Amino acid sequence: MSAKIKGSFAVWSLLIFLFSCSVYAIPLPTIVVVSTGGTISMKVDPESGGPVPALRGEDLIQAVPELEKLARIRVVNFSNIPSDYMDGKRWMLLSRRVSDILSDPEVSGVIITHGTDTLEETAYFLDLTLGNEKPVVLIGAQRNASEKDTDGPRNLLNAVHQILDEKSVGRGVTVTFNHYINAARPVTKTHSSNVQTFESGNYGYLGYVDSSGVVFFNKSLRRQTIPLPTQLPRVDLIDMYAGADGALLKHAVDFGAEGIVVAA
């Protein structure tokens, strides 16, 4: 076989190989990470010695190099605030933004990074107002990004594994922390620093996730969806205690509360 024929054969073999790769290659699924702030996005400020907002969503993704082998990650930087700054207006904007993202047929699911203090409230609000069955997973961190054992990257990786599992569809909004998956309705934060802080009480966890996959052993049976309102009324929460004289109730009314929840 002449050198010219051999060269042509090699070129055609390479073209056939490249064509077969393009035809049979399976594209990675698309997952959108919506960054809202919180401890997961904080680092210690050298001057004050305390954690402050410092990282964008892109920084969180770069901290987990394994993600590029699992999915195509798109980032939406919604905000970068401590979670006690989250309020009704931001909830409504977030719900609309996530709903728009989920309407994209290429998107498999959404991960929302969030501060832990009000994470459970945001999760439940989204569970009430999002009508899409695609998985939406809220995560955060108990240890900021300056700490060597920060839990944010692991929670992010687990959330991606959860969304990629087809059994995650139709489970509603979840809070996934320290491998455990919680439904939005019963979940609550139980500790200010322990990474195993989110629990679901008597309802139990929905499942467990790690790099080997997802195991679901429970299902939320009390989900409901309501239309997203144009605005949210002010509702105050007041604790009862020995010697309470009603002054706080009067104060709430005087300052415009349209509803009051009394925790007795």
mmCIF file of C-alpha atoms in Angstrom:
data_model
loop_
_atom_site.group_PDB
_atom_site.id
_atom_site.type_symbol
_atom_site.label_atom_id
_atom_site.label_comp_id
_atom_site.label_asym_id
_atom_site.label_seq_id
_atom_site.Cartn_x
_atom_site.Cartn_y
_atom_site.Cartn_z
ATOM 1 C CA MET A 1 0.000 0.000 0.000
ATOM 2 C CA SER A 2 1.480 3.332 -1.080
ATOM 3 C CA ALA A 3 2.168 6.104 1.389
ATOM 4 C CA LYS A 4 -0.516 8.239 -0.266
ATOM 5 C CA ILE A 5 -3.163 5.533 0.134
ATOM 6 C CA LYS A 6 -2.093 4.921 3.730
ATOM 7 C CA GLY A 7 -2.379 8.650 4.449
ATOM 8 C CA SER A 8 -5.857 8.843 2.948
ATOM 9 C CA PHE A 9 -6.931 5.763 4.915
ATOM 10 C CA ALA A 10 -5.688 7.310 8.162
ATOM 11 C CA VAL A 11 -7.547 10.564 7.482
ATOM 12 C CA TRP A 12 -10.795 8.761 6.686
ATOM 13 C CA SER A 13 -10.430 6.581 9.789
ATOM 14 C CA LEU A 14 -9.999 9.689 11.929
ATOM 15 C CA LEU A 15 -13.033 11.378 10.347
ATOM 16 C CA ILE A 16 -15.172 8.297 10.899
ATOM 17 C CA PHE A 17 -14.051 8.112 14.532
ATOM 18 C CA LEU A 18 -14.834 11.782 15.166
ATOM 19 C CA PHE A 19 -18.214 11.460 13.467
ATOM 20 C CA SER A 20 -19.148 8.428 15.538
ATOM 21 C CA CYS A 21 -18.171 10.270 18.734
ATOM 22 C CA SER A 22 -20.348 13.236 17.845
ATOM 23 C CA VAL A 23 -23.305 10.985 16.987
ATOM 24 C CA TYR A 24 -23.174 8.722 20.002
ATOM 25 C CA ALA A 25 -21.886 11.122 22.654
ATOM 26 C CA ILE A 26 -24.573 11.751 25.265
ATOM 27 C CA PRO A 27 -24.761 15.426 26.264
ATOM 28 C CA LEU A 28 -24.518 16.176 29.947
ATOM 29 C CA PRO A 29 -27.732 17.323 31.654
ATOM 30 C CA THR A 30 -28.078 20.999 32.542
ATOM 31 C CA ILE A 31 -28.477 22.108 36.159
ATOM 32 C CA VAL A 32 -28.871 25.731 37.227
ATOM 33 C CA VAL A 33 -27.348 26.954 40.497
ATOM 34 C CA VAL A 34 -29.085 30.034 41.904
ATOM 35 C CA SER A 35 -26.872 31.748 44.452
ATOM 36 C CA THR A 36 -28.589 33.879 47.117
ATOM 37 C CA GLY A 37 -25.825 34.230 49.724
ATOM 38 C CA GLY A 38 -25.479 32.918 53.263
ATOM 39 C CA THR A 39 -22.609 31.214 55.057
ATOM 40 C CA ILE A 40 -21.849 29.032 52.048
ATOM 41 C CA SER A 41 -20.837 32.232 50.191
ATOM 42 C CA MET A 42 -18.906 33.802 53.074
ATOM 43 C CA LYS A 43 -15.230 34.020 54.003
ATOM 44 C CA VAL A 44 -13.598 35.449 57.112
ATOM 45 C CA ASP A 45 -12.719 39.120 56.853
ATOM 46 C CA PRO A 46 -9.124 39.591 58.142
ATOM 47 C CA GLU A 47 -9.947 42.977 59.662
ATOM 48 C CA SER A 48 -13.181 42.186 61.483
ATOM 49 C CA GLY A 49 -12.444 38.508 62.089
ATOM 50 C CA GLY A 50 -16.012 37.603 61.137
ATOM 51 C CA PRO A 51 -17.476 35.949 58.043
ATOM 52 C CA VAL A 52 -18.767 38.308 55.328
ATOM 53 C CA PRO A 53 -20.305 37.778 51.876
ATOM 54 C CA ALA A 54 -17.401 37.095 49.507
ATOM 55 C CA LEU A 55 -18.175 34.401 46.914
ATOM 56 C CA ARG A 56 -20.311 34.381 43.801
ATOM 57 C CA GLY A 57 -22.015 31.341 42.382
ATOM 58 C CA GLU A 58 -19.135 30.762 39.966
ATOM 59 C CA ASP A 59 -16.737 30.525 42.922
ATOM 60 C CA LEU A 60 -18.903 27.860 44.558
ATOM 61 C CA ILE A 61 -18.848 25.785 41.376
ATOM 62 C CA GLN A 62 -15.067 26.067 40.981
ATOM 63 C CA ALA A 63 -14.636 24.627 44.476
ATOM 64 C CA VAL A 64 -16.157 21.323 43.280
ATOM 65 C CA PRO A 65 -14.218 20.233 40.149
ATOM 66 C CA GLU A 66 -16.129 16.925 39.987
ATOM 67 C CA LEU A 67 -19.215 18.792 38.817
ATOM 68 C CA GLU A 68 -17.919 19.268 35.259
ATOM 69 C CA LYS A 69 -18.028 15.497 34.743
ATOM 70 C CA LEU A 70 -21.622 15.222 35.969
ATOM 71 C CA ALA A 71 -23.549 18.117 34.446
ATOM 72 C CA ARG A 72 -23.422 21.393 32.601
ATOM 73 C CA ILE A 73 -23.768 23.962 35.364
ATOM 74 C CA ARG A 74 -25.311 27.360 34.723
ATOM 75 C CA VAL A 75 -25.096 30.016 37.433
ATOM 76 C CA VAL A 76 -27.605 32.723 38.363
ATOM 77 C CA ASN A 77 -26.370 35.221 40.949
ATOM 78 C CA PHE A 78 -29.691 36.241 42.471
ATOM 79 C CA SER A 79 -28.288 37.989 45.570
ATOM 80 C CA ASN A 80 -25.468 37.755 48.105
ATOM 81 C CA ILE A 81 -27.087 38.434 51.468
ATOM 82 C CA PRO A 82 -27.279 36.856 54.926
ATOM 83 C CA SER A 83 -30.488 34.859 55.050
ATOM 84 C CA ASP A 84 -32.102 37.076 57.690
ATOM 85 C CA TYR A 85 -32.285 39.718 54.928
ATOM 86 C CA MET A 86 -34.526 37.427 52.889
ATOM 87 C CA ASP A 87 -38.084 38.763 52.877
ATOM 88 C CA GLY A 88 -41.425 38.470 51.107
ATOM 89 C CA LYS A 89 -40.437 40.632 48.148
ATOM 90 C CA ARG A 90 -37.299 38.591 47.518
ATOM 91 C CA TRP A 91 -39.289 35.362 47.903
ATOM 92 C CA MET A 92 -41.667 36.420 45.167
ATOM 93 C CA LEU A 93 -38.838 37.471 42.845
ATOM 94 C CA LEU A 94 -37.014 34.219 43.550
ATOM 95 C CA SER A 95 -40.102 32.116 42.882
ATOM 96 C CA ARG A 96 -40.664 33.817 39.526
ATOM 97 C CA ARG A 97 -36.999 33.451 38.579
ATOM 98 C CA VAL A 98 -36.874 29.768 39.444
ATOM 99 C CA SER A 99 -40.170 29.145 37.639
ATOM 100 C CA ASP A 100 -38.737 30.748 34.499
ATOM 101 C CA ILE A 101 -35.591 28.629 34.754
ATOM 102 C CA LEU A 102 -37.555 25.403 35.169
ATOM 103 C CA SER A 103 -39.635 26.187 32.094
ATOM 104 C CA ASP A 104 -36.529 25.647 29.962
ATOM 105 C CA PRO A 105 -36.815 22.062 28.623
ATOM 106 C CA GLU A 106 -33.028 21.675 28.748
ATOM 107 C CA VAL A 107 -32.894 22.270 32.514
ATOM 108 C CA SER A 108 -33.065 19.138 34.681
ATOM 109 C CA GLY A 109 -33.373 20.949 37.986
ATOM 110 C CA VAL A 110 -32.340 23.885 40.156
ATOM 111 C CA ILE A 111 -30.048 24.145 43.173
ATOM 112 C CA ILE A 112 -30.484 27.197 45.423
ATOM 113 C CA THR A 113 -27.625 28.123 47.746
ATOM 114 C CA HIS A 114 -28.979 29.933 50.792
ATOM 115 C CA GLY A 115 -28.206 30.978 54.338
ATOM 116 C CA THR A 116 -29.415 28.506 56.933
ATOM 117 C CA ASP A 117 -31.287 30.840 59.308
ATOM 118 C CA THR A 118 -34.303 31.249 57.007
ATOM 119 C CA LEU A 119 -33.608 28.454 54.535
ATOM 120 C CA GLU A 120 -36.566 26.368 55.681
ATOM 121 C CA GLU A 121 -38.991 29.273 55.176
ATOM 122 C CA THR A 122 -37.720 29.914 51.652
ATOM 123 C CA ALA A 123 -37.964 26.204 50.847
ATOM 124 C CA TYR A 124 -41.590 26.002 51.971
ATOM 125 C CA PHE A 125 -42.567 29.191 50.145
ATOM 126 C CA LEU A 126 -41.105 27.822 46.918
ATOM 127 C CA ASP A 127 -42.767 24.455 47.483
ATOM 128 C CA LEU A 128 -46.106 26.268 47.759
ATOM 129 C CA THR A 129 -45.651 28.484 44.710
ATOM 130 C CA LEU A 130 -43.722 26.397 42.162
ATOM 131 C CA GLY A 131 -45.911 24.152 40.067
ATOM 132 C CA ASN A 132 -43.095 22.408 38.187
ATOM 133 C CA GLU A 133 -42.301 18.777 39.011
ATOM 134 C CA LYS A 134 -38.569 19.132 38.306
ATOM 135 C CA PRO A 135 -36.388 18.876 41.426
ATOM 136 C CA VAL A 136 -35.489 22.047 43.300
ATOM 137 C CA VAL A 137 -32.903 21.542 46.049
ATOM 138 C CA LEU A 138 -31.936 24.091 48.693
ATOM 139 C CA ILE A 139 -28.517 23.799 50.257
ATOM 140 C CA GLY A 140 -26.183 25.916 52.362
ATOM 141 C CA ALA A 141 -23.352 25.520 54.827
ATOM 142 C CA GLN A 142 -22.828 25.657 58.552
ATOM 143 C CA ARG A 143 -19.123 26.386 58.106
ATOM 144 C CA ASN A 144 -17.962 29.268 55.939
ATOM 145 C CA ALA A 145 -15.624 28.867 52.981
ATOM 146 C CA SER A 146 -12.558 29.942 54.983
ATOM 147 C CA GLU A 147 -12.809 26.873 57.204
ATOM 148 C CA LYS A 148 -10.850 23.796 56.128
ATOM 149 C CA ASP A 149 -13.812 21.497 56.746
ATOM 150 C CA THR A 150 -16.473 23.696 55.166
ATOM 151 C CA ASP A 151 -19.534 21.623 54.321
ATOM 152 C CA GLY A 152 -20.732 23.709 51.375
ATOM 153 C CA PRO A 153 -18.909 21.866 48.544
ATOM 154 C CA ARG A 154 -20.136 18.448 49.705
ATOM 155 C CA ASN A 155 -23.721 19.686 49.973
ATOM 156 C CA LEU A 156 -23.477 21.120 46.455
ATOM 157 C CA LEU A 157 -22.107 17.877 45.028
ATOM 158 C CA ASN A 158 -24.821 15.842 46.752
ATOM 159 C CA ALA A 159 -27.516 18.157 45.379
ATOM 160 C CA VAL A 160 -26.271 17.540 41.836
ATOM 161 C CA HIS A 161 -26.350 13.773 42.401
ATOM 162 C CA GLN A 162 -29.892 14.119 43.731
ATOM 163 C CA ILE A 163 -31.156 16.064 40.724
ATOM 164 C CA LEU A 164 -29.568 13.617 38.290
ATOM 165 C CA ASP A 165 -31.522 10.734 39.821
ATOM 166 C CA GLU A 166 -34.808 10.279 37.936
ATOM 167 C CA LYS A 167 -36.547 9.324 41.181
ATOM 168 C CA SER A 168 -36.130 12.929 42.361
ATOM 169 C CA VAL A 169 -38.802 14.179 39.958
ATOM 170 C CA GLY A 170 -42.115 14.988 41.636
ATOM 171 C CA ARG A 171 -40.717 15.120 45.187
ATOM 172 C CA GLY A 172 -41.279 18.839 45.608
ATOM 173 C CA VAL A 173 -38.752 21.340 46.909
ATOM 174 C CA THR A 174 -36.251 19.707 49.253
ATOM 175 C CA VAL A 175 -33.594 20.758 51.761
ATOM 176 C CA THR A 176 -30.521 18.547 51.389
ATOM 177 C CA PHE A 177 -27.863 18.828 54.067
ATOM 178 C CA ASN A 178 -25.143 16.472 55.254
ATOM 179 C CA HIS A 179 -26.424 13.775 52.832
ATOM 180 C CA TYR A 180 -29.996 13.762 54.197
ATOM 181 C CA ILE A 181 -32.948 14.887 52.055
ATOM 182 C CA ASN A 182 -35.820 16.702 53.789
ATOM 183 C CA ALA A 183 -39.218 17.745 52.455
ATOM 184 C CA ALA A 184 -39.817 21.501 52.568
ATOM 185 C CA ARG A 185 -42.932 21.410 54.744
ATOM 186 C CA PRO A 186 -41.681 19.719 57.960
ATOM 187 C CA VAL A 187 -37.965 20.574 57.873
ATOM 188 C CA THR A 188 -36.495 22.825 60.550
ATOM 189 C CA LYS A 189 -33.066 23.991 61.644
ATOM 190 C CA THR A 190 -32.159 22.500 65.017
ATOM 191 C CA HIS A 191 -28.603 23.671 65.743
ATOM 192 C CA SER A 192 -26.596 26.824 65.097
ATOM 193 C CA SER A 193 -23.326 25.100 64.106
ATOM 194 C CA ASN A 194 -23.754 21.326 63.753
ATOM 195 C CA VAL A 195 -23.695 20.227 60.089
ATOM 196 C CA GLN A 196 -26.541 17.799 60.873
ATOM 197 C CA THR A 197 -28.837 20.686 61.680
ATOM 198 C CA PHE A 198 -31.863 20.140 59.417
ATOM 199 C CA GLU A 199 -34.362 17.603 60.701
ATOM 200 C CA SER A 200 -37.959 16.667 59.868
ATOM 201 C CA GLY A 201 -39.125 15.459 63.273
ATOM 202 C CA ASN A 202 -41.772 12.749 63.280
ATOM 203 C CA TYR A 203 -42.146 13.012 59.493
ATOM 204 C CA GLY A 204 -38.643 11.653 58.921
ATOM 205 C CA TYR A 205 -36.226 12.215 56.068
ATOM 206 C CA LEU A 206 -37.229 11.703 52.455
ATOM 207 C CA GLY A 207 -33.969 10.016 51.614
ATOM 208 C CA TYR A 208 -30.195 9.905 51.601
ATOM 209 C CA VAL A 209 -27.715 10.922 48.906
ATOM 210 C CA ASP A 210 -23.997 10.480 48.296
ATOM 211 C CA SER A 211 -21.688 9.850 45.349
ATOM 212 C CA SER A 212 -23.027 6.329 44.889
ATOM 213 C CA GLY A 213 -26.591 7.533 44.314
ATOM 214 C CA VAL A 214 -29.875 8.400 45.998
ATOM 215 C CA VAL A 215 -32.072 6.243 48.193
ATOM 216 C CA PHE A 216 -35.613 7.495 48.849
ATOM 217 C CA PHE A 217 -37.436 5.836 51.735
ATOM 218 C CA ASN A 218 -40.257 8.311 52.350
ATOM 219 C CA LYS A 219 -42.627 10.564 50.424
ATOM 220 C CA SER A 220 -44.257 13.876 51.268
ATOM 221 C CA LEU A 221 -48.029 13.352 51.207
ATOM 222 C CA ARG A 222 -49.146 16.820 52.337
ATOM 223 C CA ARG A 223 -47.934 18.975 49.467
ATOM 224 C CA GLN A 224 -50.085 21.761 48.070
ATOM 225 C CA THR A 225 -49.538 24.466 45.463
ATOM 226 C CA ILE A 226 -51.092 27.930 45.460
ATOM 227 C CA PRO A 227 -50.908 30.735 42.891
ATOM 228 C CA LEU A 228 -48.139 33.257 43.473
ATOM 229 C CA PRO A 229 -49.847 36.410 44.821
ATOM 230 C CA THR A 230 -49.097 39.894 43.551
ATOM 231 C CA GLN A 231 -48.035 40.931 47.054
ATOM 232 C CA LEU A 232 -47.725 39.370 50.485
ATOM 233 C CA PRO A 233 -49.502 40.739 53.568
ATOM 234 C CA ARG A 234 -47.546 41.544 56.710
ATOM 235 C CA VAL A 235 -48.036 38.773 59.272
ATOM 236 C CA ASP A 236 -46.288 39.018 62.644
ATOM 237 C CA LEU A 237 -45.271 36.077 64.828
ATOM 238 C CA ILE A 238 -45.546 36.632 68.584
ATOM 239 C CA ASP A 239 -44.510 34.216 71.330
ATOM 240 C CA MET A 240 -46.580 33.850 74.470
ATOM 241 C CA TYR A 241 -44.824 33.749 77.821
ATOM 242 C CA ALA A 242 -45.649 34.001 81.508
ATOM 243 C CA GLY A 243 -46.811 37.511 82.301
ATOM 244 C CA ALA A 244 -47.559 38.538 78.698
ATOM 245 C CA ASP A 245 -49.983 41.483 78.805
ATOM 246 C CA GLY A 246 -50.858 41.827 75.112
ATOM 247 C CA ALA A 247 -48.636 44.857 74.522
ATOM 248 C CA LEU A 248 -46.803 43.132 71.661
ATOM 249 C CA LEU A 249 -50.106 42.257 69.998
ATOM 250 C CA LYS A 250 -51.205 45.890 70.182
ATOM 251 C CA HIS A 251 -47.842 47.036 68.861
ATOM 252 C CA ALA A 252 -48.106 44.646 65.887
ATOM 253 C CA VAL A 253 -51.566 46.000 65.004
ATOM 254 C CA ASP A 254 -50.464 49.620 65.425
ATOM 255 C CA PHE A 255 -47.559 49.064 63.031
ATOM 256 C CA GLY A 256 -49.622 47.561 60.247
ATOM 257 C CA ALA A 257 -49.778 43.821 60.803
ATOM 258 C CA GLU A 258 -52.569 42.325 58.692
ATOM 259 C CA GLY A 259 -52.374 39.039 60.513
ATOM 260 C CA ILE A 260 -50.854 37.695 63.740
ATOM 261 C CA VAL A 261 -49.676 34.189 64.557
ATOM 262 C CA VAL A 262 -49.549 33.530 68.288
ATOM 263 C CA ALA A 263 -47.078 30.825 69.314
ATOM 264 C CA ALA A 264 -48.508 29.628 72.611
#
